[in-house]
Protein backbone atom coordinates (compact mmCIF):
# COMPACT_ATOMS: atom_id res chain seq x y z
CA UNK A 1 0.00 0.00 0.00
CA UNK A 2 1.47 3.40 -0.99
CA UNK A 3 1.92 5.99 1.78
CA UNK A 4 0.12 9.30 1.26
CA UNK A 5 2.69 12.08 1.68
CA UNK A 6 0.58 15.24 1.44
CA UNK A 7 -3.02 16.37 1.82
CA UNK A 8 -4.77 19.75 1.60
CA UNK A 9 -8.12 20.30 3.30
CA UNK A 10 -10.38 23.33 2.79
CA UNK A 11 -12.88 23.98 5.60
CA UNK A 12 -15.69 26.59 5.66
CA UNK A 13 -16.53 29.15 8.32
CA UNK A 14 -19.74 28.51 10.24
CA UNK A 15 -22.37 30.62 11.96
CA UNK A 16 -23.82 28.83 14.99
CA UNK A 17 -27.00 29.23 17.08
CA UNK A 18 -29.01 31.36 14.58
CA UNK A 19 -30.65 33.01 17.60
CA UNK A 20 -32.81 30.46 19.45
CA UNK A 21 -30.80 27.33 18.44
CA UNK A 22 -28.07 27.66 21.07
CA UNK A 23 -25.49 24.87 20.85
CA UNK A 24 -27.47 22.75 18.38
CA UNK A 25 -27.73 24.43 14.93
CA UNK A 26 -25.21 26.00 12.57
CA UNK A 27 -24.68 26.80 8.91
CA UNK A 28 -21.54 26.72 6.76
CA UNK A 29 -20.64 29.93 4.90
CA UNK A 30 -18.55 30.57 1.78
CA UNK A 31 -15.44 31.75 3.60
CA UNK A 32 -12.58 29.29 4.04
CA UNK A 33 -9.40 28.18 5.75
CA UNK A 34 -7.02 25.90 3.87
CA UNK A 35 -4.66 23.46 5.58
CA UNK A 36 -1.85 21.57 3.83
CA UNK A 37 -0.10 18.73 5.69
CA UNK A 38 3.10 17.21 4.28
CA UNK A 39 5.09 14.40 5.82
CA UNK A 40 8.70 15.31 6.45
CA UNK A 41 11.45 14.03 8.67
CA UNK A 42 12.71 16.87 10.82
CA UNK A 43 10.12 17.86 13.44
CA UNK A 44 7.01 20.04 13.39
CA UNK A 45 6.92 23.09 11.09
CA UNK A 46 3.86 25.36 10.98
CA UNK A 47 3.67 28.22 8.48
CA UNK A 48 0.70 30.60 8.50
CA UNK A 49 -0.42 33.10 5.86
CA UNK A 50 -3.54 35.20 5.27
CA UNK A 51 -5.91 37.09 7.59
CA UNK A 52 -4.38 37.72 11.07
CA UNK A 53 -1.68 35.08 10.44
CA UNK A 54 0.52 36.43 13.24
CA UNK A 55 -2.09 35.45 15.86
CA UNK A 56 -1.94 31.70 15.23
CA UNK A 57 0.35 29.55 17.38
CA UNK A 58 3.15 27.86 15.43
CA UNK A 59 4.20 25.33 18.08
CA UNK A 60 2.67 22.10 19.37
CA UNK A 61 -0.16 24.00 21.09
CA UNK A 62 -1.65 24.88 17.67
CA UNK A 63 -5.27 23.64 17.66
CA UNK A 64 -5.01 22.23 14.14
CA UNK A 65 -1.99 20.17 15.19
CA UNK A 66 -3.74 19.12 18.41
CA UNK A 67 -6.64 17.77 16.34
CA UNK A 68 -4.18 15.93 14.08
CA UNK A 69 -2.59 14.33 17.20
CA UNK A 70 -6.05 13.44 18.56
CA UNK A 71 -6.78 11.45 15.40
CA UNK A 72 -3.61 9.40 15.77
CA UNK A 73 -4.23 8.91 19.51
CA UNK A 74 -7.71 7.58 18.67
CA UNK A 75 -6.40 5.09 16.09
CA UNK A 76 -3.53 4.19 18.43
CA UNK A 77 -0.77 4.99 15.94
CA UNK A 78 2.32 7.17 16.19
CA UNK A 79 1.70 10.43 14.28
CA UNK A 80 4.12 11.20 11.47
CA UNK A 81 6.30 14.29 11.61
CA UNK A 82 4.63 16.98 9.49
CA UNK A 83 4.98 20.39 7.94
CA UNK A 84 1.68 22.30 8.11
CA UNK A 85 0.85 25.25 5.85
CA UNK A 86 -2.18 27.27 6.96
CA UNK A 87 -3.94 29.76 4.68
CA UNK A 88 -6.37 31.78 6.81
CA UNK A 89 -9.54 33.30 5.40
CA UNK A 90 -11.70 32.96 8.52
CA UNK A 91 -11.02 35.65 11.15
CA UNK A 92 -10.10 34.35 14.62
CA UNK A 93 -12.32 34.55 17.69
CA UNK A 94 -15.12 36.43 15.89
CA UNK A 95 -17.95 33.88 16.13
CA UNK A 96 -17.37 32.39 12.68
CA UNK A 97 -16.10 29.02 13.80
CA UNK A 98 -12.35 29.42 13.23
CA UNK A 99 -11.66 26.85 15.96
CA UNK A 100 -14.04 24.41 14.25
CA UNK A 101 -12.12 24.79 10.96
CA UNK A 102 -8.91 23.89 12.81
CA UNK A 103 -10.45 20.88 14.58
CA UNK A 104 -12.14 19.54 11.46
CA UNK A 105 -9.08 20.31 9.28
CA UNK A 106 -6.64 18.54 11.63
CA UNK A 107 -8.86 15.46 12.02
CA UNK A 108 -9.67 15.13 8.31
CA UNK A 109 -6.03 15.63 7.25
CA UNK A 110 -4.82 13.16 9.89
CA UNK A 111 -7.36 10.59 8.74
CA UNK A 112 -6.26 10.91 5.10
CA UNK A 113 -2.54 10.64 5.95
CA UNK A 114 -3.31 7.57 8.08
CA UNK A 115 -5.00 5.89 5.09
CA UNK A 116 -8.60 6.80 6.04
CA UNK A 117 -9.19 4.33 8.90
CA UNK A 118 -12.11 6.37 10.29
CA UNK A 119 -15.53 6.96 8.74
CA UNK A 120 -16.93 10.49 8.37
CA UNK A 121 -19.21 9.75 11.34
CA UNK A 122 -16.26 8.81 13.54
CA UNK A 123 -14.39 11.97 12.49
CA UNK A 124 -17.50 14.00 13.29
CA UNK A 125 -17.84 12.44 16.76
CA UNK A 126 -14.19 13.18 17.53
CA UNK A 127 -14.67 16.78 16.33
CA UNK A 128 -17.74 17.30 18.53
CA UNK A 129 -15.89 15.88 21.54
CA UNK A 130 -12.95 18.23 20.93
CA UNK A 131 -15.05 21.37 20.40
CA UNK A 132 -17.50 20.54 23.20
CA UNK A 133 -20.60 21.48 21.19
CA UNK A 134 -21.70 20.30 17.72
CA UNK A 135 -23.08 23.41 16.05
CA UNK A 136 -19.88 24.58 14.32
CA UNK A 137 -17.97 21.38 13.62
CA UNK A 138 -20.92 19.52 12.07
CA UNK A 139 -21.68 22.06 9.29
CA UNK A 140 -17.93 22.72 8.90
CA UNK A 141 -17.49 19.02 8.11
CA UNK A 142 -20.71 18.36 6.18
CA UNK A 143 -21.72 21.78 4.78
CA UNK A 144 -25.19 23.34 4.64
CA UNK A 145 -27.33 24.09 7.67
CA UNK A 146 -27.32 21.26 10.22
CA UNK A 147 -29.11 20.43 13.44
CA UNK A 148 -27.38 18.07 15.87
CA UNK A 149 -29.21 16.24 18.64
CA UNK A 150 -28.01 13.50 20.94
CA UNK A 151 -29.58 10.08 20.49
CA UNK A 152 -29.42 7.16 22.90
CA UNK A 153 -26.22 5.97 21.22
CA UNK A 154 -24.57 9.07 19.77
CA UNK A 155 -25.70 11.92 17.53
CA UNK A 156 -28.52 12.41 15.06
CA UNK A 157 -27.66 14.98 12.39
CA UNK A 158 -30.47 16.60 10.49
CA UNK A 159 -30.09 18.57 7.25
CA UNK A 160 -32.10 21.80 7.65
CA UNK A 161 -33.76 23.22 4.55
CA UNK A 162 -32.62 26.80 3.94
CA UNK A 163 -34.83 28.59 1.41
CA UNK A 164 -32.73 29.95 -1.48
CA UNK A 165 -34.18 33.46 -1.08
CA UNK A 166 -32.85 33.91 2.47
CA UNK A 167 -29.52 35.76 2.40
CA UNK A 168 -27.10 35.83 5.38
CA UNK A 169 -25.19 39.07 6.03
CA UNK A 170 -22.30 38.96 8.53
CA UNK A 171 -20.92 42.07 10.22
CA UNK A 172 -17.44 41.27 11.53
CA UNK A 173 -16.03 43.85 13.96
CA UNK A 174 -12.34 44.56 14.45
CA UNK A 175 -12.24 43.15 17.99
CA UNK A 176 -12.10 39.57 19.25
CA UNK A 177 -14.29 37.76 21.75
CA UNK A 178 -13.17 34.26 22.66
CA UNK A 179 -15.88 31.64 22.79
CA UNK A 180 -14.76 30.54 26.25
CA UNK A 181 -15.15 34.10 27.57
CA UNK A 182 -18.60 34.42 25.96
CA UNK A 183 -19.66 31.08 27.50
CA UNK A 184 -18.52 32.14 30.97
CA UNK A 185 -21.21 34.85 31.16
CA UNK A 186 -24.05 32.34 30.62
CA UNK A 187 -26.15 31.05 33.52
CA UNK A 188 -26.04 27.31 34.16
CA UNK A 189 -29.82 27.16 34.70
CA UNK A 190 -32.72 28.88 32.93
CA UNK A 191 -36.37 29.41 33.84
CA UNK A 192 -39.19 27.29 32.43
CA UNK A 193 -40.54 30.43 30.71
CA UNK A 194 -37.25 31.00 28.88
CA UNK A 195 -37.05 27.32 27.89
CA UNK A 196 -40.58 27.48 26.46
CA UNK A 197 -39.79 30.75 24.65
CA UNK A 198 -36.80 29.16 22.93
CA UNK A 199 -38.57 25.91 22.09
CA UNK A 200 -41.35 27.85 20.33
CA UNK A 201 -39.02 30.24 18.53
CA UNK A 202 -36.64 27.51 17.42
CA UNK A 203 -39.53 25.56 15.90
CA UNK A 204 -40.66 28.72 14.16
CA UNK A 205 -37.12 29.35 12.90
CA UNK A 206 -36.91 25.92 11.27
CA UNK A 207 -40.24 26.46 9.49
CA UNK A 208 -39.26 30.03 8.58
CA UNK A 209 -35.95 28.89 7.07
CA UNK A 210 -37.74 26.22 5.03
CA UNK A 211 -40.60 28.39 3.77
CA UNK A 212 -39.09 31.91 3.70
CA UNK A 213 -42.35 33.08 5.33
CA UNK A 214 -41.41 36.61 6.35
CA UNK A 215 -43.52 37.00 9.50
CA UNK A 216 -42.24 33.69 10.87
CA UNK A 217 -38.61 34.69 10.28
CA UNK A 218 -39.18 38.12 11.81
CA UNK A 219 -40.59 36.57 14.99
CA UNK A 220 -38.22 33.60 15.12
CA UNK A 221 -34.87 35.39 15.41
CA UNK A 222 -35.18 35.88 19.16
CA UNK A 223 -33.50 34.09 22.01
CA UNK A 224 -33.49 33.97 25.80
CA UNK A 225 -30.77 31.39 26.47
CA UNK A 226 -27.57 33.20 25.47
CA UNK A 227 -28.05 36.50 23.66
CA UNK A 228 -29.38 38.58 26.60
CA UNK A 229 -26.21 37.72 28.55
CA UNK A 230 -23.81 38.29 25.67
CA UNK A 231 -25.12 41.50 24.17
CA UNK A 232 -23.28 43.57 26.78
CA UNK A 233 -20.00 42.14 25.43
CA UNK A 234 -20.75 43.62 21.99
CA UNK A 235 -20.77 47.44 21.98
CA UNK A 236 -23.28 48.93 19.54
CA UNK A 237 -25.41 45.74 19.41
CA UNK A 238 -28.78 47.54 19.70
CA UNK A 239 -27.86 50.24 17.16
CA UNK A 240 -26.68 47.69 14.58
CA UNK A 241 -29.82 45.58 15.06
CA UNK A 242 -32.12 48.60 14.71
CA UNK A 243 -30.28 49.70 11.55
CA UNK A 244 -30.35 46.23 10.00
CA UNK A 245 -34.09 45.80 10.57
CA UNK A 246 -34.84 49.33 9.33
CA UNK A 247 -32.92 48.51 6.14
CA UNK A 248 -35.06 45.43 5.51
CA UNK A 249 -33.50 42.55 7.47
CA UNK A 250 -35.90 40.00 8.99
CA UNK A 251 -33.84 40.20 12.16
CA UNK A 252 -30.34 40.06 13.57
CA UNK A 253 -28.62 37.66 15.96
CA UNK A 254 -25.18 37.03 17.40
CA UNK A 255 -23.14 34.74 15.13
CA UNK A 256 -21.92 31.90 17.35
CA UNK A 257 -20.59 33.37 20.56
CA UNK A 258 -19.99 36.74 18.84
CA UNK A 259 -18.85 39.39 18.34
CA UNK A 260 -19.86 38.99 14.65
CA UNK A 261 -23.51 39.84 14.07
CA UNK A 262 -25.65 37.93 11.58
CA UNK A 263 -28.64 39.42 9.77
CA UNK A 264 -31.00 37.45 7.52
CA UNK A 265 -32.59 39.28 4.63
CA UNK A 266 -33.79 38.88 1.03
CA UNK A 267 -31.78 39.59 -2.11
CA UNK A 268 -33.45 42.96 -2.71
CA UNK A 269 -32.42 44.36 0.68
CA UNK A 270 -28.95 42.79 0.99
CA UNK A 271 -26.92 45.82 -0.04
CA UNK A 272 -28.98 48.20 2.11
CA UNK A 273 -28.52 45.91 5.13
CA UNK A 274 -24.74 45.74 4.52
CA UNK A 275 -24.52 49.55 4.38
CA UNK A 276 -26.78 50.08 7.39
CA UNK A 277 -24.85 47.67 9.63
CA UNK A 278 -21.50 49.13 8.56
CA UNK A 279 -22.64 52.68 9.29
CA UNK A 280 -24.32 51.86 12.61
CA UNK A 281 -21.17 50.23 13.91
CA UNK A 282 -19.04 53.09 12.58
CA UNK A 283 -21.18 55.55 14.53
CA UNK A 284 -20.59 53.44 17.65
CA UNK A 285 -16.83 53.81 17.00
CA UNK A 286 -16.30 50.28 15.68
CA UNK A 287 -14.71 49.39 12.37
CA UNK A 288 -16.21 46.34 10.73
CA UNK A 289 -16.22 44.30 7.57
CA UNK A 290 -19.80 43.58 6.53
CA UNK A 291 -20.48 41.03 3.79
CA UNK A 292 -23.22 38.95 2.31
CA UNK A 293 -21.94 35.35 2.52
CA UNK A 294 -23.89 32.56 0.80
CA UNK A 295 -24.26 29.14 2.39
CA UNK A 296 -21.54 26.61 1.65
CA UNK A 297 -23.05 23.22 0.86
CA UNK A 298 -19.89 21.11 0.55
CA UNK A 299 -18.31 21.34 3.98
CA UNK A 300 -14.72 20.15 4.38
CA UNK A 301 -13.18 19.28 1.03
CA UNK A 302 -9.94 17.42 0.28
CA UNK A 303 -8.29 19.32 -2.57
N1 LIG B 1 -6.40 27.94 11.74
C1 LIG B 1 -6.16 27.79 13.03
N2 LIG B 1 -5.07 27.13 13.42
C2 LIG B 1 -4.83 26.98 14.73
N3 LIG B 1 -5.59 27.43 15.71
C3 LIG B 1 -6.68 28.10 15.37
C4 LIG B 1 -7.04 28.32 14.01
N4 LIG B 1 -8.18 29.01 13.98
C5 LIG B 1 -8.53 29.20 15.26
N5 LIG B 1 -7.64 28.67 16.10
C6 LIG B 1 -7.68 28.71 17.56
O1 LIG B 1 -9.02 28.94 17.96
C7 LIG B 1 -9.11 30.17 18.71
C8 LIG B 1 -10.42 30.87 18.43
O2 LIG B 1 -11.45 30.02 18.86
P1 LIG B 1 -12.79 30.58 19.46
O3 LIG B 1 -12.51 31.47 20.62
O4 LIG B 1 -13.67 29.40 19.70
O5 LIG B 1 -13.38 31.50 18.31
P2 LIG B 1 -14.10 31.15 16.94
O6 LIG B 1 -15.45 31.75 17.09
O7 LIG B 1 -13.31 31.84 15.87
O8 LIG B 1 -14.12 29.66 16.80
C9 LIG B 1 -7.92 30.99 18.26
O9 LIG B 1 -7.54 31.94 19.19
C10 LIG B 1 -6.86 29.89 18.06
O10 LIG B 1 -6.31 29.52 19.30
N1 LIG C 1 -22.92 27.43 20.48
C1 LIG C 1 -21.62 28.01 20.67
C2 LIG C 1 -21.12 28.47 19.32
C3 LIG C 1 -19.75 29.10 19.36
O1 LIG C 1 -19.41 29.49 18.04
P1 LIG C 1 -18.07 30.29 17.74
O2 LIG C 1 -18.06 30.49 16.26
O3 LIG C 1 -18.14 31.55 18.51
O4 LIG C 1 -16.95 29.39 18.20
C4 LIG C 1 -21.76 29.22 21.63
O5 LIG C 1 -22.66 30.01 21.39
O6 LIG C 1 -20.99 29.30 22.58
Coordinates of C-alpha atoms and ligand atoms in Angstrom, one line a residue:
X1 CA 0.0 0.0 0.0
X2 CA 1.5 3.4 -1.0
X3 CA 1.9 6.0 1.8
X4 CA 0.1 9.3 1.3
X5 CA 2.7 12.1 1.7
X6 CA 0.6 15.2 1.4
X7 CA -3.0 16.4 1.8
X8 CA -4.8 19.8 1.6
X9 CA -8.1 20.3 3.3
X10 CA -10.4 23.3 2.8
X11 CA -12.9 24.0 5.6
X12 CA -15.7 26.6 5.7
X13 CA -16.5 29.2 8.3
X14 CA -19.7 28.5 10.2
X15 CA -22.4 30.6 12.0
X16 CA -23.8 28.8 15.0
X17 CA -27.0 29.2 17.1
X18 CA -29.0 31.4 14.6
X19 CA -30.7 33.0 17.6
X20 CA -32.8 30.5 19.5
X21 CA -30.8 27.3 18.4
X22 CA -28.1 27.7 21.1
X23 CA -25.5 24.9 20.8
X24 CA -27.5 22.8 18.4
X25 CA -27.7 24.4 14.9
X26 CA -25.2 26.0 12.6
X27 CA -24.7 26.8 8.9
X28 CA -21.5 26.7 6.8
X29 CA -20.6 29.9 4.9
X30 CA -18.6 30.6 1.8
X31 CA -15.4 31.7 3.6
X32 CA -12.6 29.3 4.0
X33 CA -9.4 28.2 5.7
X34 CA -7.0 25.9 3.9
X35 CA -4.7 23.5 5.6
X36 CA -1.8 21.6 3.8
X37 CA -0.1 18.7 5.7
X38 CA 3.1 17.2 4.3
X39 CA 5.1 14.4 5.8
X40 CA 8.7 15.3 6.4
X41 CA 11.5 14.0 8.7
X42 CA 12.7 16.9 10.8
X43 CA 10.1 17.9 13.4
X44 CA 7.0 20.0 13.4
X45 CA 6.9 23.1 11.1
X46 CA 3.9 25.4 11.0
X47 CA 3.7 28.2 8.5
X48 CA 0.7 30.6 8.5
X49 CA -0.4 33.1 5.9
X50 CA -3.5 35.2 5.3
X51 CA -5.9 37.1 7.6
X52 CA -4.4 37.7 11.1
X53 CA -1.7 35.1 10.4
X54 CA 0.5 36.4 13.2
X55 CA -2.1 35.4 15.9
X56 CA -1.9 31.7 15.2
X57 CA 0.3 29.6 17.4
X58 CA 3.1 27.9 15.4
X59 CA 4.2 25.3 18.1
X60 CA 2.7 22.1 19.4
X61 CA -0.2 24.0 21.1
X62 CA -1.7 24.9 17.7
X63 CA -5.3 23.6 17.7
X64 CA -5.0 22.2 14.1
X65 CA -2.0 20.2 15.2
X66 CA -3.7 19.1 18.4
X67 CA -6.6 17.8 16.3
X68 CA -4.2 15.9 14.1
X69 CA -2.6 14.3 17.2
X70 CA -6.0 13.4 18.6
X71 CA -6.8 11.5 15.4
X72 CA -3.6 9.4 15.8
X73 CA -4.2 8.9 19.5
X74 CA -7.7 7.6 18.7
X75 CA -6.4 5.1 16.1
X76 CA -3.5 4.2 18.4
X77 CA -0.8 5.0 15.9
X78 CA 2.3 7.2 16.2
X79 CA 1.7 10.4 14.3
X80 CA 4.1 11.2 11.5
X81 CA 6.3 14.3 11.6
X82 CA 4.6 17.0 9.5
X83 CA 5.0 20.4 7.9
X84 CA 1.7 22.3 8.1
X85 CA 0.8 25.2 5.8
X86 CA -2.2 27.3 7.0
X87 CA -3.9 29.8 4.7
X88 CA -6.4 31.8 6.8
X89 CA -9.5 33.3 5.4
X90 CA -11.7 33.0 8.5
X91 CA -11.0 35.7 11.2
X92 CA -10.1 34.3 14.6
X93 CA -12.3 34.5 17.7
X94 CA -15.1 36.4 15.9
X95 CA -18.0 33.9 16.1
X96 CA -17.4 32.4 12.7
X97 CA -16.1 29.0 13.8
X98 CA -12.4 29.4 13.2
X99 CA -11.7 26.9 16.0
X100 CA -14.0 24.4 14.2
X101 CA -12.1 24.8 11.0
X102 CA -8.9 23.9 12.8
X103 CA -10.4 20.9 14.6
X104 CA -12.1 19.5 11.5
X105 CA -9.1 20.3 9.3
X106 CA -6.6 18.5 11.6
X107 CA -8.9 15.5 12.0
X108 CA -9.7 15.1 8.3
X109 CA -6.0 15.6 7.2
X110 CA -4.8 13.2 9.9
X111 CA -7.4 10.6 8.7
X112 CA -6.3 10.9 5.1
X113 CA -2.5 10.6 5.9
X114 CA -3.3 7.6 8.1
X115 CA -5.0 5.9 5.1
X116 CA -8.6 6.8 6.0
X117 CA -9.2 4.3 8.9
X118 CA -12.1 6.4 10.3
X119 CA -15.5 7.0 8.7
X120 CA -16.9 10.5 8.4
X121 CA -19.2 9.7 11.3
X122 CA -16.3 8.8 13.5
X123 CA -14.4 12.0 12.5
X124 CA -17.5 14.0 13.3
X125 CA -17.8 12.4 16.8
X126 CA -14.2 13.2 17.5
X127 CA -14.7 16.8 16.3
X128 CA -17.7 17.3 18.5
X129 CA -15.9 15.9 21.5
X130 CA -12.9 18.2 20.9
X131 CA -15.1 21.4 20.4
X132 CA -17.5 20.5 23.2
X133 CA -20.6 21.5 21.2
X134 CA -21.7 20.3 17.7
X135 CA -23.1 23.4 16.1
X136 CA -19.9 24.6 14.3
X137 CA -18.0 21.4 13.6
X138 CA -20.9 19.5 12.1
X139 CA -21.7 22.1 9.3
X140 CA -17.9 22.7 8.9
X141 CA -17.5 19.0 8.1
X142 CA -20.7 18.4 6.2
X143 CA -21.7 21.8 4.8
X144 CA -25.2 23.3 4.6
X145 CA -27.3 24.1 7.7
X146 CA -27.3 21.3 10.2
X147 CA -29.1 20.4 13.4
X148 CA -27.4 18.1 15.9
X149 CA -29.2 16.2 18.6
X150 CA -28.0 13.5 20.9
X151 CA -29.6 10.1 20.5
X152 CA -29.4 7.2 22.9
X153 CA -26.2 6.0 21.2
X154 CA -24.6 9.1 19.8
X155 CA -25.7 11.9 17.5
X156 CA -28.5 12.4 15.1
X157 CA -27.7 15.0 12.4
X158 CA -30.5 16.6 10.5
X159 CA -30.1 18.6 7.3
X160 CA -32.1 21.8 7.7
X161 CA -33.8 23.2 4.6
X162 CA -32.6 26.8 3.9
X163 CA -34.8 28.6 1.4
X164 CA -32.7 29.9 -1.5
X165 CA -34.2 33.5 -1.1
X166 CA -32.8 33.9 2.5
X167 CA -29.5 35.8 2.4
X168 CA -27.1 35.8 5.4
X169 CA -25.2 39.1 6.0
X170 CA -22.3 39.0 8.5
X171 CA -20.9 42.1 10.2
X172 CA -17.4 41.3 11.5
X173 CA -16.0 43.8 14.0
X174 CA -12.3 44.6 14.4
X175 CA -12.2 43.1 18.0
X176 CA -12.1 39.6 19.2
X177 CA -14.3 37.8 21.8
X178 CA -13.2 34.3 22.7
X179 CA -15.9 31.6 22.8
X180 CA -14.8 30.5 26.3
X181 CA -15.2 34.1 27.6
X182 CA -18.6 34.4 26.0
X183 CA -19.7 31.1 27.5
X184 CA -18.5 32.1 31.0
X185 CA -21.2 34.8 31.2
X186 CA -24.0 32.3 30.6
X187 CA -26.1 31.1 33.5
X188 CA -26.0 27.3 34.2
X189 CA -29.8 27.2 34.7
X190 CA -32.7 28.9 32.9
X191 CA -36.4 29.4 33.8
X192 CA -39.2 27.3 32.4
X193 CA -40.5 30.4 30.7
X194 CA -37.3 31.0 28.9
X195 CA -37.1 27.3 27.9
X196 CA -40.6 27.5 26.5
X197 CA -39.8 30.7 24.6
X198 CA -36.8 29.2 22.9
X199 CA -38.6 25.9 22.1
X200 CA -41.3 27.8 20.3
X201 CA -39.0 30.2 18.5
X202 CA -36.6 27.5 17.4
X203 CA -39.5 25.6 15.9
X204 CA -40.7 28.7 14.2
X205 CA -37.1 29.3 12.9
X206 CA -36.9 25.9 11.3
X207 CA -40.2 26.5 9.5
X208 CA -39.3 30.0 8.6
X209 CA -36.0 28.9 7.1
X210 CA -37.7 26.2 5.0
X211 CA -40.6 28.4 3.8
X212 CA -39.1 31.9 3.7
X213 CA -42.3 33.1 5.3
X214 CA -41.4 36.6 6.3
X215 CA -43.5 37.0 9.5
X216 CA -42.2 33.7 10.9
X217 CA -38.6 34.7 10.3
X218 CA -39.2 38.1 11.8
X219 CA -40.6 36.6 15.0
X220 CA -38.2 33.6 15.1
X221 CA -34.9 35.4 15.4
X222 CA -35.2 35.9 19.2
X223 CA -33.5 34.1 22.0
X224 CA -33.5 34.0 25.8
X225 CA -30.8 31.4 26.5
X226 CA -27.6 33.2 25.5
X227 CA -28.0 36.5 23.7
X228 CA -29.4 38.6 26.6
X229 CA -26.2 37.7 28.5
X230 CA -23.8 38.3 25.7
X231 CA -25.1 41.5 24.2
X232 CA -23.3 43.6 26.8
X233 CA -20.0 42.1 25.4
X234 CA -20.8 43.6 22.0
X235 CA -20.8 47.4 22.0
X236 CA -23.3 48.9 19.5
X237 CA -25.4 45.7 19.4
X238 CA -28.8 47.5 19.7
X239 CA -27.9 50.2 17.2
X240 CA -26.7 47.7 14.6
X241 CA -29.8 45.6 15.1
X242 CA -32.1 48.6 14.7
X243 CA -30.3 49.7 11.5
X244 CA -30.3 46.2 10.0
X245 CA -34.1 45.8 10.6
X246 CA -34.8 49.3 9.3
X247 CA -32.9 48.5 6.1
X248 CA -35.1 45.4 5.5
X249 CA -33.5 42.6 7.5
X250 CA -35.9 40.0 9.0
X251 CA -33.8 40.2 12.2
X252 CA -30.3 40.1 13.6
X253 CA -28.6 37.7 16.0
X254 CA -25.2 37.0 17.4
X255 CA -23.1 34.7 15.1
X256 CA -21.9 31.9 17.3
X257 CA -20.6 33.4 20.6
X258 CA -20.0 36.7 18.8
X259 CA -18.9 39.4 18.3
X260 CA -19.9 39.0 14.7
X261 CA -23.5 39.8 14.1
X262 CA -25.6 37.9 11.6
X263 CA -28.6 39.4 9.8
X264 CA -31.0 37.5 7.5
X265 CA -32.6 39.3 4.6
X266 CA -33.8 38.9 1.0
X267 CA -31.8 39.6 -2.1
X268 CA -33.5 43.0 -2.7
X269 CA -32.4 44.4 0.7
X270 CA -29.0 42.8 1.0
X271 CA -26.9 45.8 0.0
X272 CA -29.0 48.2 2.1
X273 CA -28.5 45.9 5.1
X274 CA -24.7 45.7 4.5
X275 CA -24.5 49.5 4.4
X276 CA -26.8 50.1 7.4
X277 CA -24.8 47.7 9.6
X278 CA -21.5 49.1 8.6
X279 CA -22.6 52.7 9.3
X280 CA -24.3 51.9 12.6
X281 CA -21.2 50.2 13.9
X282 CA -19.0 53.1 12.6
X283 CA -21.2 55.6 14.5
X284 CA -20.6 53.4 17.6
X285 CA -16.8 53.8 17.0
X286 CA -16.3 50.3 15.7
X287 CA -14.7 49.4 12.4
X288 CA -16.2 46.3 10.7
X289 CA -16.2 44.3 7.6
X290 CA -19.8 43.6 6.5
X291 CA -20.5 41.0 3.8
X292 CA -23.2 38.9 2.3
X293 CA -21.9 35.4 2.5
X294 CA -23.9 32.6 0.8
X295 CA -24.3 29.1 2.4
X296 CA -21.5 26.6 1.7
X297 CA -23.1 23.2 0.9
X298 CA -19.9 21.1 0.5
X299 CA -18.3 21.3 4.0
X300 CA -14.7 20.2 4.4
X301 CA -13.2 19.3 1.0
X302 CA -9.9 17.4 0.3
X303 CA -8.3 19.3 -2.6
Ligands
LIG1 N1 -6.4 27.9 11.7 C1 -6.2 27.8 13.0 N2 -5.1 27.1 13.4 C2 -4.8 27.0 14.7 N3 -5.6 27.4 15.7 C3 -6.7 28.1 15.4 C4 -7.0 28.3 14.0 N4 -8.2 29.0 14.0 C5 -8.5 29.2 15.3 N5 -7.6 28.7 16.1 C6 -7.7 28.7 17.6 O1 -9.0 28.9 18.0 C7 -9.1 30.2 18.7 C8 -10.4 30.9 18.4 O2 -11.5 30.0 18.9 P1 -12.8 30.6 19.5 O3 -12.5 31.5 20.6 O4 -13.7 29.4 19.7 O5 -13.4 31.5 18.3 P2 -14.1 31.2 16.9 O6 -15.5 31.7 17.1 O7 -13.3 31.8 15.9 O8 -14.1 29.7 16.8 C9 -7.9 31.0 18.3 O9 -7.5 31.9 19.2 C10 -6.9 29.9 18.1 O10 -6.3 29.5 19.3
LIG2 N1 -22.9 27.4 20.5 C1 -21.6 28.0 20.7 C2 -21.1 28.5 19.3 C3 -19.8 29.1 19.4 O1 -19.4 29.5 18.0 P1 -18.1 30.3 17.7 O2 -18.1 30.5 16.3 O3 -18.1 31.6 18.5 O4 -16.9 29.4 18.2 C4 -21.8 29.2 21.6 O5 -22.7 30.0 21.4 O6 -21.0 29.3 22.6

